[in-house]
CSV table of C-alpha atoms in Angstrom, one decimal:
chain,number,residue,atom,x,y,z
P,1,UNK,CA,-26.6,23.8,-12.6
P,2,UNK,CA,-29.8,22.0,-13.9
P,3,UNK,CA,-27.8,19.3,-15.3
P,4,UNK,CA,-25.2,19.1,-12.3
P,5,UNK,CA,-28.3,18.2,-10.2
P,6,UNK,CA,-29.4,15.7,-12.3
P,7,UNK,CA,-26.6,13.8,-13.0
P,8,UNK,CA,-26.1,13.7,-9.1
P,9,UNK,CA,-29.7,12.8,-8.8
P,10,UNK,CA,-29.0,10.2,-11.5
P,11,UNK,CA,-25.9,8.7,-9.9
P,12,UNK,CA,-27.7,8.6,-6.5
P,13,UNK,CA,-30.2,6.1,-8.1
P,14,UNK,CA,-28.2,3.9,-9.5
P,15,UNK,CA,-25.8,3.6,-6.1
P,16,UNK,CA,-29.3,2.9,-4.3
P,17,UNK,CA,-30.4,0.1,-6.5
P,18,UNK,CA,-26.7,-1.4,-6.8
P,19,UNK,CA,-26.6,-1.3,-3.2
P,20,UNK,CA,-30.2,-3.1,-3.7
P,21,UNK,CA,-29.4,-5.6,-5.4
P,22,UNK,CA,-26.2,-6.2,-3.3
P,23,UNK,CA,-28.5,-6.2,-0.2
P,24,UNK,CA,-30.9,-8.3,-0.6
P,25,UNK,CA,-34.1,-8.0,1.8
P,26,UNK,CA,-35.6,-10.5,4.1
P,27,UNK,CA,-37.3,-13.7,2.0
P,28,UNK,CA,-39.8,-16.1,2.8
P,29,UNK,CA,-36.6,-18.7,3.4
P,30,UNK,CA,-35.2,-16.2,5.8
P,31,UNK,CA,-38.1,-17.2,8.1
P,32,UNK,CA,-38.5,-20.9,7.6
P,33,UNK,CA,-36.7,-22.8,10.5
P,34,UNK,CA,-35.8,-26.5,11.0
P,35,UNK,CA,-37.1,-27.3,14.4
P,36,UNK,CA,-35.7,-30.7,14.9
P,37,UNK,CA,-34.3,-33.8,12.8
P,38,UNK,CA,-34.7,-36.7,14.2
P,39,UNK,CA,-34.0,-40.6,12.6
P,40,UNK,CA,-36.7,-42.3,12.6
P,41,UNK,CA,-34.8,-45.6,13.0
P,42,UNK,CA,-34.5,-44.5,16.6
P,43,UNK,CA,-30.3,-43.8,16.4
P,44,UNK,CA,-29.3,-40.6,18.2
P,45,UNK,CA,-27.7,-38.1,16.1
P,46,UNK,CA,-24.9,-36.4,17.3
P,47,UNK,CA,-25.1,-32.5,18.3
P,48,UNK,CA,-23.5,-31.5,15.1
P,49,UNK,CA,-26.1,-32.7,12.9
P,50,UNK,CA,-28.4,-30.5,11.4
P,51,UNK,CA,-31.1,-30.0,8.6
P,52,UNK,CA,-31.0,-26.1,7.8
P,53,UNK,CA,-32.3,-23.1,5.2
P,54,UNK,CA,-29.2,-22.1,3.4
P,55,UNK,CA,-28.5,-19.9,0.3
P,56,UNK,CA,-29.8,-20.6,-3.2
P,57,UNK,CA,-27.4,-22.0,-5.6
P,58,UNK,CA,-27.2,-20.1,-8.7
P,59,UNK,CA,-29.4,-23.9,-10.0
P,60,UNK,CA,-31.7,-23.3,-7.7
P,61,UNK,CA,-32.6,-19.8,-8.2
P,62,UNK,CA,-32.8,-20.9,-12.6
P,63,UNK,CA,-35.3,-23.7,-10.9
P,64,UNK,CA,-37.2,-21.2,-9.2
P,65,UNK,CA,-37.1,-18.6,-11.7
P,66,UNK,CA,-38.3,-21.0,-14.8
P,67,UNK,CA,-41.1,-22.6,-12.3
P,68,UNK,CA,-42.6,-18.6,-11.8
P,69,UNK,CA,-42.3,-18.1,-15.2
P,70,UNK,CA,-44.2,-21.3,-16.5
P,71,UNK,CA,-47.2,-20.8,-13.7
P,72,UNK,CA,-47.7,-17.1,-14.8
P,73,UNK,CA,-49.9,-19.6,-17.8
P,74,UNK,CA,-50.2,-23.0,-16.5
P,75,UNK,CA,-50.4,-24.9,-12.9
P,76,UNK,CA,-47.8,-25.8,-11.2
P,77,UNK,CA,-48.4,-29.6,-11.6
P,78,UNK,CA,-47.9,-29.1,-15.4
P,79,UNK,CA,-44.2,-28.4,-14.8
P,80,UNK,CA,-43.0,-31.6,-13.9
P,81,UNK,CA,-42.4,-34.4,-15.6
P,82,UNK,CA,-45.0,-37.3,-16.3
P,83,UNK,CA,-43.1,-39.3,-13.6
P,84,UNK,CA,-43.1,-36.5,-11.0
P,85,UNK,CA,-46.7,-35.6,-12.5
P,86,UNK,CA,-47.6,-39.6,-11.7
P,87,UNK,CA,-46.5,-39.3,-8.1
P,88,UNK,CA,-48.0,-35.9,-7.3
P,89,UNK,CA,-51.6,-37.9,-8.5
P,90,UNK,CA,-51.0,-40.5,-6.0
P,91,UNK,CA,-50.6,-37.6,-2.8
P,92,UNK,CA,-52.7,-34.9,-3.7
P,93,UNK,CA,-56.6,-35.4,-4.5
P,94,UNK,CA,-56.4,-32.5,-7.7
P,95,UNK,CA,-52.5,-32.0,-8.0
P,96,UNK,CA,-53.9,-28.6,-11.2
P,97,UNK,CA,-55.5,-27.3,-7.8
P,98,UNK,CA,-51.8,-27.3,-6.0
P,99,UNK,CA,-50.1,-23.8,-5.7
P,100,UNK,CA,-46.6,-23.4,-4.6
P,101,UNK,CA,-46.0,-21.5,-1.7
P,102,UNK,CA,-42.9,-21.9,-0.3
P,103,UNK,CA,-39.5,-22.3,-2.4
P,104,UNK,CA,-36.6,-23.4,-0.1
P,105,UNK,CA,-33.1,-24.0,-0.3
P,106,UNK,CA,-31.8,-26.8,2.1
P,107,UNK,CA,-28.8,-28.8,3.0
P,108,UNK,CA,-27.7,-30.8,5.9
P,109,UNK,CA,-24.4,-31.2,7.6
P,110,UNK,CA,-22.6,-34.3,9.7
P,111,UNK,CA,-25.4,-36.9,8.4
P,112,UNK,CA,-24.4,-40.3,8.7
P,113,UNK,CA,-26.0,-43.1,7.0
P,114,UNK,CA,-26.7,-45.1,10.3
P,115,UNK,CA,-29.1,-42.2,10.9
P,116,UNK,CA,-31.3,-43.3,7.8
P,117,UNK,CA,-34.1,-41.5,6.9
P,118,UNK,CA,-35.1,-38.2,9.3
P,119,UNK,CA,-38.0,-36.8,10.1
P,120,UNK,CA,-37.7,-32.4,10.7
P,121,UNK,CA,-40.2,-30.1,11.9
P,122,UNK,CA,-40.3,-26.9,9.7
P,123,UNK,CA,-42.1,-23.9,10.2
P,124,UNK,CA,-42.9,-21.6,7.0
P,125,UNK,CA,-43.3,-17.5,6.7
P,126,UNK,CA,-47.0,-18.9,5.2
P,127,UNK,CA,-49.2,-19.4,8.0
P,128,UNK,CA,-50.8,-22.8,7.0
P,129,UNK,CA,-54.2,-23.3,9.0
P,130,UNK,CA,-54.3,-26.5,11.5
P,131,UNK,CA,-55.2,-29.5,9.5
P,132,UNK,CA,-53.9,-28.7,5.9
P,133,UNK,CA,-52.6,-31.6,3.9
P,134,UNK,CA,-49.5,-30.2,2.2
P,135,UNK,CA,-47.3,-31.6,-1.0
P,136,UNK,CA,-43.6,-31.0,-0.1
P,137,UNK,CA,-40.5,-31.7,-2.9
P,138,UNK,CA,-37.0,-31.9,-2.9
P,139,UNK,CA,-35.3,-32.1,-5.9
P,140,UNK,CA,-31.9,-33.8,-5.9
P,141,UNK,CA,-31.8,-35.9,-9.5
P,142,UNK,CA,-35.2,-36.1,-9.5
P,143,UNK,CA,-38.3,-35.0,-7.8
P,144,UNK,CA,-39.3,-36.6,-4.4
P,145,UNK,CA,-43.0,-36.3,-3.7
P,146,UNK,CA,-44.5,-36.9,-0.3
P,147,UNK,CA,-47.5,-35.8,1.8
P,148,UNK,CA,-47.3,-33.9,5.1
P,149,UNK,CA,-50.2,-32.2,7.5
P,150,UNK,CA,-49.9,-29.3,9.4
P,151,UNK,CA,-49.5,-30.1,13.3
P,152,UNK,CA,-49.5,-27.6,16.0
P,153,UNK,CA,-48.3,-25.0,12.8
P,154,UNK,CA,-45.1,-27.1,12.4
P,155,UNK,CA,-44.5,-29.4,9.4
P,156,UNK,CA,-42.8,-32.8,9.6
P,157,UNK,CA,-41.2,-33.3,6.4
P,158,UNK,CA,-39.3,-36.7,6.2
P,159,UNK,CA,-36.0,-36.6,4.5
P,160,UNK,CA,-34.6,-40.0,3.0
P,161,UNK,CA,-31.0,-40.7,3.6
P,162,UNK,CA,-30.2,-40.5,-0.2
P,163,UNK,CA,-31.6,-37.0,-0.3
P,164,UNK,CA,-29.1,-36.3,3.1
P,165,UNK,CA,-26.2,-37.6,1.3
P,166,UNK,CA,-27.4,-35.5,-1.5
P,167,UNK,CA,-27.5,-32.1,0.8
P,168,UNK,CA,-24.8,-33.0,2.3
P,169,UNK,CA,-22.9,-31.8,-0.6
P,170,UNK,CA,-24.6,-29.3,-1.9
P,171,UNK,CA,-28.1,-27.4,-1.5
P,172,UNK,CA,-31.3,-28.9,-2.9
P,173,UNK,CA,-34.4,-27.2,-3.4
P,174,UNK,CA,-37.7,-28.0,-1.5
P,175,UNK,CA,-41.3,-27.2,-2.2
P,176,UNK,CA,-44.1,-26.5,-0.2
P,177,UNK,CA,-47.5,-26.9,-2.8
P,178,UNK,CA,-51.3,-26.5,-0.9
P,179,UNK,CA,-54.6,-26.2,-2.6
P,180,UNK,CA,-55.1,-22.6,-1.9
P,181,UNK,CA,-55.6,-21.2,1.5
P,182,UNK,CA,-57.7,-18.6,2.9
């Protein structure tokens, strides 16, 4: 009978953590929202457009996955590559004080290139005080690097119209680095 029990016990666990892994729980992208996109060329984009959190790609999660390994021993910055390293110099006054904190998959849909480049409002499950001067990076061939301030706790992040073509077709990945916060 001892044995009966565990085996049930046994098969009872490994159900539970299928059904975990089948299930996953909420995520830090699961509460980051796009607020607005707007083209800052002044064009009005139709209803149908929209910048939005989507699920990872199966690259994207490898991306993420080999980033968290290499910063359990290194910063952040040291991932990159000298040309991505050379840009995140140029925005950020110590880019081996940066930490990541938010990993996002994003994609667009009905972007036209009359819109050009647009401007989105995000807001992040990491509560960024007023003020702070954030790094934000989308990756499409290469790294984009660009500076953006917290506003009334929403981030403008502006996307170019070669990254939107980009998402357009498929999911990019976007991070959110910060010298660290209290």
């Amino acid at each position: 009978m001892k044995k009966f029990l565990a085996l049930v016990t046994l098969v009872c666990m490994v159900l539970t953590a299928t059904a975990a892994f089948a299930f996953p729980s909420k995520t830090a992208q699961d509460m980051t929202t796009v607020v607005t996109g707007t083209p800052t060329n002044g064009v009005v984009a139709d209803p149908g457009f929209a910048i939005f959190v989507t699920d990872p790609t199966v690259e994207i999660e490898e991306e993420v996955m080999a980033i968290y390994k290499f910063v359990a021993n290194d910063v952040i910055a040291n991932y990159f590559d000298e040309e991505t390293q050379t840009k995140l110099a140029e925005v950020a006054a110590d880019p081996a004080a940066l930490i990541g904190y938010e990993a996002v998959p994003v994609a667009c849909c009905n972007y036209k290139a009359e819109y050009g480049d647009v401007d989105a409002d995000f807001t992040f499950a990491t509560v960024f005080p007023e003020g702070t001067e954030l790094v934000v990076m989308i990756k499409t061939d290469v790294w984009s690097v660009q500076k953006a301030v917290v506003e009334n706790g929403i981030v403008k992040i502006l996307f170019t119209g070669e990254e939107l073509t980009v998402m357009e077709n498929s999911p990019k990945l976007m991070l959110v680095l910060s010298e660290a916060i209290a």
